[in-house]
Coordinates of C-alpha atoms and ligand atoms in Angstrom, one line a residue:
X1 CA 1.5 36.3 -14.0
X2 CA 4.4 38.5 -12.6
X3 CA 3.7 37.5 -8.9
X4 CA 3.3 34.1 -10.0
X5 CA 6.2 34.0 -11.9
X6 CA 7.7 34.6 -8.3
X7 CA 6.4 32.2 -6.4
X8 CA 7.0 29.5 -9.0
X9 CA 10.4 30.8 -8.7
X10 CA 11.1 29.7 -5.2
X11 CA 10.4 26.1 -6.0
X12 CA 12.3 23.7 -7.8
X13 CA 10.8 23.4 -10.5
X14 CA 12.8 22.2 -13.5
X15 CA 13.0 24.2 -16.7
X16 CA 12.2 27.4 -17.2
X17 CA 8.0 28.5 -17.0
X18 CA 6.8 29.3 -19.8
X19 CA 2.6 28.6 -19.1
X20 CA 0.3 29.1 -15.6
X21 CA -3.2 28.9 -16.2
X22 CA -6.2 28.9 -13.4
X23 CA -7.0 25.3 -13.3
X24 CA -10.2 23.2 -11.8
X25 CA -13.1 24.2 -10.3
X26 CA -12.8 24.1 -6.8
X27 CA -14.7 26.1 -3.9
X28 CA -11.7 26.8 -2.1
X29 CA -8.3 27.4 -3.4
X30 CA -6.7 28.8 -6.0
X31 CA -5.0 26.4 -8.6
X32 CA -2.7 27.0 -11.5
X33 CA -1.1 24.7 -13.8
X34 CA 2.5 25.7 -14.1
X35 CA 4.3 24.5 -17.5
X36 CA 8.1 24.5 -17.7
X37 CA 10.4 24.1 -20.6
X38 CA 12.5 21.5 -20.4
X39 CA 15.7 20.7 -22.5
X40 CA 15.8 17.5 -23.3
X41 CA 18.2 17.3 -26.3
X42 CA 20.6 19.7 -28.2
X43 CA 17.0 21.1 -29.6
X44 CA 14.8 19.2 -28.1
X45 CA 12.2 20.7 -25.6
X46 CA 9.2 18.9 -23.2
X47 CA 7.2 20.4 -21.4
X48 CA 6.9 19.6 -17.4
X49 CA 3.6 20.6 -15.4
X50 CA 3.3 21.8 -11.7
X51 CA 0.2 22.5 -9.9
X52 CA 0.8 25.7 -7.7
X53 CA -1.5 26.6 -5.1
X54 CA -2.8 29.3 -3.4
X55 CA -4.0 28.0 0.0
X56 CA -7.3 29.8 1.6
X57 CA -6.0 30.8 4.7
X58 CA -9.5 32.1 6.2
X59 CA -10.5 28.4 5.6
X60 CA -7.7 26.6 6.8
X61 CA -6.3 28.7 9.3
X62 CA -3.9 26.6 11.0
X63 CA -2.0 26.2 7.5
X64 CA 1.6 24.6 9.2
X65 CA -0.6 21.8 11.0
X66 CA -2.8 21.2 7.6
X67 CA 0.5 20.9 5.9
X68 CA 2.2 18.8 8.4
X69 CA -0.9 16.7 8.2
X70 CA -0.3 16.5 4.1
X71 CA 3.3 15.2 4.5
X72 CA 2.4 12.6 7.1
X73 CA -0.3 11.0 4.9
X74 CA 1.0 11.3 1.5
X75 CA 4.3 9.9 3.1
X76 CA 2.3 6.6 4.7
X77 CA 0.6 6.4 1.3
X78 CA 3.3 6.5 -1.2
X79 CA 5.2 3.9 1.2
X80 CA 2.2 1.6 0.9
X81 CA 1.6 2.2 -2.6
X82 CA 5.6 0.9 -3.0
X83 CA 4.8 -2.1 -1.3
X84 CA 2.3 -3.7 -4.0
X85 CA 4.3 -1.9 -7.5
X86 CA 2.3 0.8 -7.4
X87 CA 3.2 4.4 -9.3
X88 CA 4.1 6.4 -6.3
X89 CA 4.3 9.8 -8.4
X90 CA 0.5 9.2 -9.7
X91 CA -1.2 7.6 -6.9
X92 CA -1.2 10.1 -4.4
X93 CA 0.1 13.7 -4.8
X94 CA 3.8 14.3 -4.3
X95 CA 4.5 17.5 -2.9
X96 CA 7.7 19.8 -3.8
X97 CA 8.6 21.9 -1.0
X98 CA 10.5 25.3 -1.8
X99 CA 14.0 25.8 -2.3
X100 CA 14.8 25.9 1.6
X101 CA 13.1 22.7 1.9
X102 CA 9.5 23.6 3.4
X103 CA 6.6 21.9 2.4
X104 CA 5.1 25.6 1.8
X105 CA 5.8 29.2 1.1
X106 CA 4.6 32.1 2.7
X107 CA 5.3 34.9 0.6
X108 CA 5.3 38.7 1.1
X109 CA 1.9 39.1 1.6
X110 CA 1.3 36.6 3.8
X111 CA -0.2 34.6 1.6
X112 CA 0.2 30.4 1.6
X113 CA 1.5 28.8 -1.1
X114 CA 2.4 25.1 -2.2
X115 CA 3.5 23.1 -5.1
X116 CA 2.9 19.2 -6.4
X117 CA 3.7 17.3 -9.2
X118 CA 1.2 17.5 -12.0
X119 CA 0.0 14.0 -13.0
X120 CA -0.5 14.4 -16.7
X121 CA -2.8 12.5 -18.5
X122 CA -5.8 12.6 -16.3
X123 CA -9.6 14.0 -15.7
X124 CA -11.5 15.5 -13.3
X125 CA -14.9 15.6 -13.4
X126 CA -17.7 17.8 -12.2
X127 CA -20.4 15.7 -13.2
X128 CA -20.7 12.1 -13.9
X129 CA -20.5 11.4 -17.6
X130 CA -20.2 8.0 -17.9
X131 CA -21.0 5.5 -15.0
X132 CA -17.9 4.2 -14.3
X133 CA -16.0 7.2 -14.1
X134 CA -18.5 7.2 -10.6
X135 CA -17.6 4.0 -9.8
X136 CA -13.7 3.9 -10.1
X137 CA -13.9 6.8 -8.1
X138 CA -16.2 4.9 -5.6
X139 CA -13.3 2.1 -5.4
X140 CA -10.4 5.1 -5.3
X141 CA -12.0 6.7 -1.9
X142 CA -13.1 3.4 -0.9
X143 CA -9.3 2.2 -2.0
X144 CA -7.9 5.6 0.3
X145 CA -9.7 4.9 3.2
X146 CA -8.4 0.9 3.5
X147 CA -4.7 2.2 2.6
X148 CA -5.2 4.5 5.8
X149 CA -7.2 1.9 8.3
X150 CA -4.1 1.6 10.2
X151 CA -2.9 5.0 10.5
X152 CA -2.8 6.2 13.9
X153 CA -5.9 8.4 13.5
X154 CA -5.3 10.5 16.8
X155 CA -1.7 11.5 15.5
X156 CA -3.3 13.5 13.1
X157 CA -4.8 17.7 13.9
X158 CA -7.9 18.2 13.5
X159 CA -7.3 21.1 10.8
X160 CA -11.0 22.4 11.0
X161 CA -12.2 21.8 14.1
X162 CA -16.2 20.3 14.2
X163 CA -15.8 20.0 10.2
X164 CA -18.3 17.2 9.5
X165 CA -20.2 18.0 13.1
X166 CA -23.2 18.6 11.7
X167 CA -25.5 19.7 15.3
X168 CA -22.5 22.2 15.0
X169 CA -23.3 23.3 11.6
X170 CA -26.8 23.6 12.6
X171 CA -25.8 25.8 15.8
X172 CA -23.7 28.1 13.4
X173 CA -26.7 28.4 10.7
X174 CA -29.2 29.2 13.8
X175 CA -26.6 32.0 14.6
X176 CA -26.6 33.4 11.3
X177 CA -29.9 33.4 10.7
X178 CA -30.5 35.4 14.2
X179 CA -27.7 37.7 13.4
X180 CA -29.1 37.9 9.5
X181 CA -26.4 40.2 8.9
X182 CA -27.2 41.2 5.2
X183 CA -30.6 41.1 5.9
X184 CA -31.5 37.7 3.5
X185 CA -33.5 36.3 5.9
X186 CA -36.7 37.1 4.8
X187 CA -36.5 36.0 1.8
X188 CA -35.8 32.4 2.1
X189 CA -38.7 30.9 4.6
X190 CA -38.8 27.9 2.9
X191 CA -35.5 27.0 3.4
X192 CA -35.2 28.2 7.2
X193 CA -38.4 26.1 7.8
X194 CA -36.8 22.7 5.6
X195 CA -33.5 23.6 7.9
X196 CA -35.3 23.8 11.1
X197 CA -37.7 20.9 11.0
X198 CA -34.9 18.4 10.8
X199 CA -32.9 19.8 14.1
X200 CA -33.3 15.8 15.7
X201 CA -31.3 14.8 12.0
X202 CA -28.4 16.4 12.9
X203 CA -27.1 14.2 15.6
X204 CA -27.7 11.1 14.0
X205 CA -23.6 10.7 13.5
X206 CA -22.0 12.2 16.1
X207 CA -24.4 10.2 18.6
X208 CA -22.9 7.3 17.3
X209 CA -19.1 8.4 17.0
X210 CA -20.1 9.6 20.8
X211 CA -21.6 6.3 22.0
X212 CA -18.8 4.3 20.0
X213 CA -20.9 1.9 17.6
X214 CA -19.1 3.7 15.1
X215 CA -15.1 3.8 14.5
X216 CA -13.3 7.0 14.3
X217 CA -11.1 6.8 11.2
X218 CA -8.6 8.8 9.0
X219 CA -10.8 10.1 6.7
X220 CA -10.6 12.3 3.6
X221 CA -14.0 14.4 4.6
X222 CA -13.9 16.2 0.8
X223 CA -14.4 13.1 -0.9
X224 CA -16.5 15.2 -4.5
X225 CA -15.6 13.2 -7.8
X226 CA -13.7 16.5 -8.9
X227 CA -11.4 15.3 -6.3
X228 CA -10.4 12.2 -7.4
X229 CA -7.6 12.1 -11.1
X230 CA -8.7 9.3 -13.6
X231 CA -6.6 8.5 -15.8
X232 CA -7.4 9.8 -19.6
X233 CA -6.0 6.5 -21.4
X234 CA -7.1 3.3 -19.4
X235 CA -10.3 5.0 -17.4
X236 CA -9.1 3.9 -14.1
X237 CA -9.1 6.5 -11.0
X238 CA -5.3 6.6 -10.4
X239 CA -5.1 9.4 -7.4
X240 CA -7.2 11.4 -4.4
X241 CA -5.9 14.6 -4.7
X242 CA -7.3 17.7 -2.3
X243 CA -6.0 16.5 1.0
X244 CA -6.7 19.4 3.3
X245 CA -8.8 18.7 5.1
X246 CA -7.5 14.4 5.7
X247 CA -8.1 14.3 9.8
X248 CA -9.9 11.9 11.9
X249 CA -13.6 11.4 10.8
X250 CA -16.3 8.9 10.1
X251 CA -16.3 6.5 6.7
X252 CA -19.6 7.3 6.0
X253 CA -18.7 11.5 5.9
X254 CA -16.8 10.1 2.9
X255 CA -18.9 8.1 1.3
X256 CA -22.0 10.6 1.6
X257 CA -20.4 13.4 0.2
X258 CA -19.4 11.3 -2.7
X259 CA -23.3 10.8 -3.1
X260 CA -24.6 14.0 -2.3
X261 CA -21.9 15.1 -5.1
X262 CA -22.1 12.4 -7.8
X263 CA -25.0 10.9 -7.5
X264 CA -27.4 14.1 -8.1
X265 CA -28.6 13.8 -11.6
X266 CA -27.6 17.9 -11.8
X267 CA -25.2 20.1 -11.2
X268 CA -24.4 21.7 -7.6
X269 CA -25.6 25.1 -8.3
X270 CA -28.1 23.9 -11.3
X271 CA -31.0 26.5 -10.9
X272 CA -34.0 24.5 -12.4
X273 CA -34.7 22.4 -9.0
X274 CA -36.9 20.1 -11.4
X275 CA -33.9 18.5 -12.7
X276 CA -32.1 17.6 -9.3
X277 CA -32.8 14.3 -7.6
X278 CA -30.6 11.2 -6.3
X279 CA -30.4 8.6 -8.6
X280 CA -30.4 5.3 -7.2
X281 CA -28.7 3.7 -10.1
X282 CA -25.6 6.0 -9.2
X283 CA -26.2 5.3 -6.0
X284 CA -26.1 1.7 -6.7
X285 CA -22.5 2.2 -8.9
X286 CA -21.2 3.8 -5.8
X287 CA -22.3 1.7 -3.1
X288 CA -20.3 -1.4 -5.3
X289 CA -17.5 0.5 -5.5
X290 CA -16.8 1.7 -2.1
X291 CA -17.3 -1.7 -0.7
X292 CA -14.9 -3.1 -3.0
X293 CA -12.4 -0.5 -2.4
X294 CA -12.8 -0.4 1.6
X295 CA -12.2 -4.5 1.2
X296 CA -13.9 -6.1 3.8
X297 CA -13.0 -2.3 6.3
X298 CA -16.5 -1.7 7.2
X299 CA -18.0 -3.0 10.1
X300 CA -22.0 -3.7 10.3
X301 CA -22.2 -0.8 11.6
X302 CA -21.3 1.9 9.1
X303 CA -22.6 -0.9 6.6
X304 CA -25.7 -0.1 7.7
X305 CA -25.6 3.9 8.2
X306 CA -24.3 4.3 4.5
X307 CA -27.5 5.6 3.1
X308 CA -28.2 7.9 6.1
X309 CA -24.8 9.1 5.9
X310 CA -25.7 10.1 2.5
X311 CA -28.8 12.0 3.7
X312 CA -26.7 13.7 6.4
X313 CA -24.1 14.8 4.4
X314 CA -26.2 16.4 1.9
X315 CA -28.4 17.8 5.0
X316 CA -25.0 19.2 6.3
X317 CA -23.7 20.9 3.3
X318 CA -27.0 22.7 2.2
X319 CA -26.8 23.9 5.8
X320 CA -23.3 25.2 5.1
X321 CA -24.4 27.1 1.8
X322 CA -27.4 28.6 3.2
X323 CA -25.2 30.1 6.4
X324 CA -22.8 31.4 4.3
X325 CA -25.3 32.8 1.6
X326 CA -26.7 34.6 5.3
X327 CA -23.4 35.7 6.2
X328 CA -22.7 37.6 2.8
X329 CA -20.8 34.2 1.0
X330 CA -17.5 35.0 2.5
X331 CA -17.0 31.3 2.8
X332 CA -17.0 29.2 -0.8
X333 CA -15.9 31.3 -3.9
X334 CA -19.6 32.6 -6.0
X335 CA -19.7 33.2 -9.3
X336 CA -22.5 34.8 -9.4
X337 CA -25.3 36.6 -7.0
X338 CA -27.3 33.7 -5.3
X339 CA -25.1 31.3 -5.9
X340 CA -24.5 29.8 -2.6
X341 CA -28.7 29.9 -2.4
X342 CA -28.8 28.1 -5.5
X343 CA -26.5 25.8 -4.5
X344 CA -28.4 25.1 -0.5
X345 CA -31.8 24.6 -2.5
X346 CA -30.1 21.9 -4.7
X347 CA -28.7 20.0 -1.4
X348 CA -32.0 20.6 0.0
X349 CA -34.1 19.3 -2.8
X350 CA -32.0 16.1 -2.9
X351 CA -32.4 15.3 0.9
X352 CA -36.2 15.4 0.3
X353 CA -35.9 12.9 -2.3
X354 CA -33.4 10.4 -0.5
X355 CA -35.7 10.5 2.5
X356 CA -38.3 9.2 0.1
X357 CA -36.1 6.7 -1.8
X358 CA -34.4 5.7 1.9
X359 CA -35.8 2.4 2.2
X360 CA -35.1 1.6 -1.6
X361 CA -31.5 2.6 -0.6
X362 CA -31.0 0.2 2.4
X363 CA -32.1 -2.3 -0.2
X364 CA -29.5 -1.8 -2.7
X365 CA -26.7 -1.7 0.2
X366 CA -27.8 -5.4 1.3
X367 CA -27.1 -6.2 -2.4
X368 CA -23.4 -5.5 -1.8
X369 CA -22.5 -6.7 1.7
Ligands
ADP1 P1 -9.9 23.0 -4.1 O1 -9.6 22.7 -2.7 O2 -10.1 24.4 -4.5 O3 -11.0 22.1 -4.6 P2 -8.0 21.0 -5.4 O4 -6.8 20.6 -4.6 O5 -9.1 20.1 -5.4 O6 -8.5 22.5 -4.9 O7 -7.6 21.4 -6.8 C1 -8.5 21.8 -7.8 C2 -8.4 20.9 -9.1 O8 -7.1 20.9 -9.6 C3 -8.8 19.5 -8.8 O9 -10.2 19.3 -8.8 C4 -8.0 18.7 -9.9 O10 -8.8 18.8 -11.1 C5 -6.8 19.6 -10.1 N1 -5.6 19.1 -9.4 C6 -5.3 19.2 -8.1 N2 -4.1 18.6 -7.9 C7 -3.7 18.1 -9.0 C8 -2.5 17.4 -9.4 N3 -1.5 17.1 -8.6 N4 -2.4 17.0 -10.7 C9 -3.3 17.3 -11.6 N5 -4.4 18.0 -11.3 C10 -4.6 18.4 -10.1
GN1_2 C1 -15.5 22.6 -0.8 O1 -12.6 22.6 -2.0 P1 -13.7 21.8 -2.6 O2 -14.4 22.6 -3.7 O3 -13.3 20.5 -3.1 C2 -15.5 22.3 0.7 C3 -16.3 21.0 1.0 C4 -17.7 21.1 0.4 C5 -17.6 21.5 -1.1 C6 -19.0 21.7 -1.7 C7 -12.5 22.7 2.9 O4 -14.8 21.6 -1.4 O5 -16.4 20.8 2.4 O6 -18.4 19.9 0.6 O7 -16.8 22.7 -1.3 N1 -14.2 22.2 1.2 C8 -13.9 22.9 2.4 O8 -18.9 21.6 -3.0 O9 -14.7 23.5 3.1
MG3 MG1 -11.2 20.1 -4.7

């Protein structure tokens, strides 16, 4: 609270603090919810929120070029958002830089922070409670990526390099498995052997970024429903928030990790395997939504990839948690021993089951085209 206390104090931030409390449940940073006194009257008080962040820097290691990134887009979008009435302090996060004007703060020991607005009155959501909570999410990424179609997509860094390049995910997971530095290898043949006998599955993106049928785009490449603010009274997704890791990417990294997310009937790290498949009723909410939101943005193309860039992105991330759970989870924050395991076998279960329900899924996404 003291070093907090601190680094709240080198931003702008109106009132005097008087509340921070860890906040959300991301994999990556840390997040606090700042609240500020504010006088508002002889004896009046209200009280203002900030989110403060601490920024991973053994993630994101090129922090200046993710942030200059941040400023870019959320600038585009809030001038876009202007343009058709919209509420440019709760559709897209407005960042507060420090007191010398710097859209971060590195503090004494070397740690990154920054600040946004709070935007009060809104939900998160881990899992999908009621339907369209899924599907006003569906239109808010699809909604993101159409506000973004003409942004200059090679203007943006590419903040992690190879981030959704999956046959490089695979090459980094065959790495760690030969180095099998805490000796966990053993232990998990099933999921070496699931991993391994779908090498050819990797490429089926990047072949076609490579070979151009499909665009490269600005992309949000974190697109999980905890991302994404709905608003508390009127139910609509009002704001995309976690834009670290915005670069150029592939529409259907977006809308697959949405899927693999939101469309699981179980949690991430859900234990009992038995309770973890795709739902294709989800699925269905989703697909509506995104193609609404994207309005008329896809081409045929990616129209038609949507369900294998569900597959894929699943594919990619169980890949992810099983190499770090190899390299001693020094990648996504556990809570508890196994965890990134638990979470790899969830991602692995579910791309068994949308390779079975594949066809049914091309199905439902010639329903919406
Ligand atoms: P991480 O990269 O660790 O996932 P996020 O940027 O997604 O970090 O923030 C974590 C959580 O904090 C989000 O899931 C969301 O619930 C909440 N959050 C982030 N930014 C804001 C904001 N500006 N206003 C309100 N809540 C926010
Ligand atoms: C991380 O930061 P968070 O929790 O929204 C990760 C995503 C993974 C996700 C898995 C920068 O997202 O790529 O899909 O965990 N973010 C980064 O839940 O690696
Ligand atoms: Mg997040």
């Amino acid at each position: 609270m003291q070093k907090i206390s601190e680094i709240a104090a080198q931003f702008p931030f109106e009132g005097e603090m008087v509340e921070c409390i860890p906040y959300g449940t991301g994999h990556i940073n840390d997040t606090y919810r700042i609240g500020c006194r504010v006088k508002v009257g002889t004896d009046d008080y209200s009280l203002k929120h900030y989110v403060l962040q601490r920024m991973n820097h053994n993630v994101f290691t090129k922090p200046a070029e993710l942030m200059e990134n941040m400023c870019r887009v959320t600038e585009w979008l809030k001038k876009k958002i202007a343009s058709y009435g919209g509420d440019v302090e709760r559709e897209t996060l407005s960042l507060i830089r420090t007191r010398e004007g710097i859209p971060y703060l590195v503090d004494s020991e070397g740690e990154y922070w920054r600040a946004y607005l709070f935007i009060e009155n809104t939900t998160s959501y881990d899992l999908v409670e009621k339907d369209d909570d899924f599907y006003q999410s569906a239109v808010a990424f699809g909604h993101f990526q159409w506000l973004l179609s003409d942004y200059p997509a090679e203007t943006l860094y590419e903040t992690i390099e190879n981030f959704h390049n999956t046959p490089d995910r695979f090459r980094k997971f065959e790495e760690a498995l030969a180095a099998d530095v805490c000796g966990r290898a053993a232990g998990i043949p099933e999921e070496i052997q699931f991993v391994q006998s779908r090498r050819e599955l990797t490429h089926v993106l990047t072949d076609r970024l490579a070979d151009g049928t499909l665009p490269l785009r600005v992309t949000h490449n974190d697109t999980k429903l905890n991302n994404v603010m709905i608003d508390n009274e009127t139910g609509k997704a009002i704001c995309v928030v976690d834009l670290d890791t915005v670069m150029p990417g592939l529409s259907l990294y977006d809308f697959g990790d949405s899927i693999r997310f939101g469309a699981s009937t179980a949690a991430e790290d859900e234990r009992d395997l038995e309770k973890v498949s795709c739902s294709l009723h989800l699925f269905e909410v989703y697909v509506k939504g995104y193609i609404e939101g994207c309005a008329g943005s896809l081409t045929d193309e990616e129209l038609d990839l949507l369900p294998m860039g569900a597959i894929l992105m699943t594919f990619e991330c169980g890949i992810r948690f099983l190499t770090d759970y190899l390299e001693g989870d020094h990648y996504f924050k556990i809570h508890r021993e196994g965890h990134n395991l638990d979470r790899a076998r969830t991602q692995l279960k579910l791309v068994a089951d949308m390779e079975q329900k594949l066809s049914k899924m091309k199905v439902i996404v010639e329903r919406y085209r």
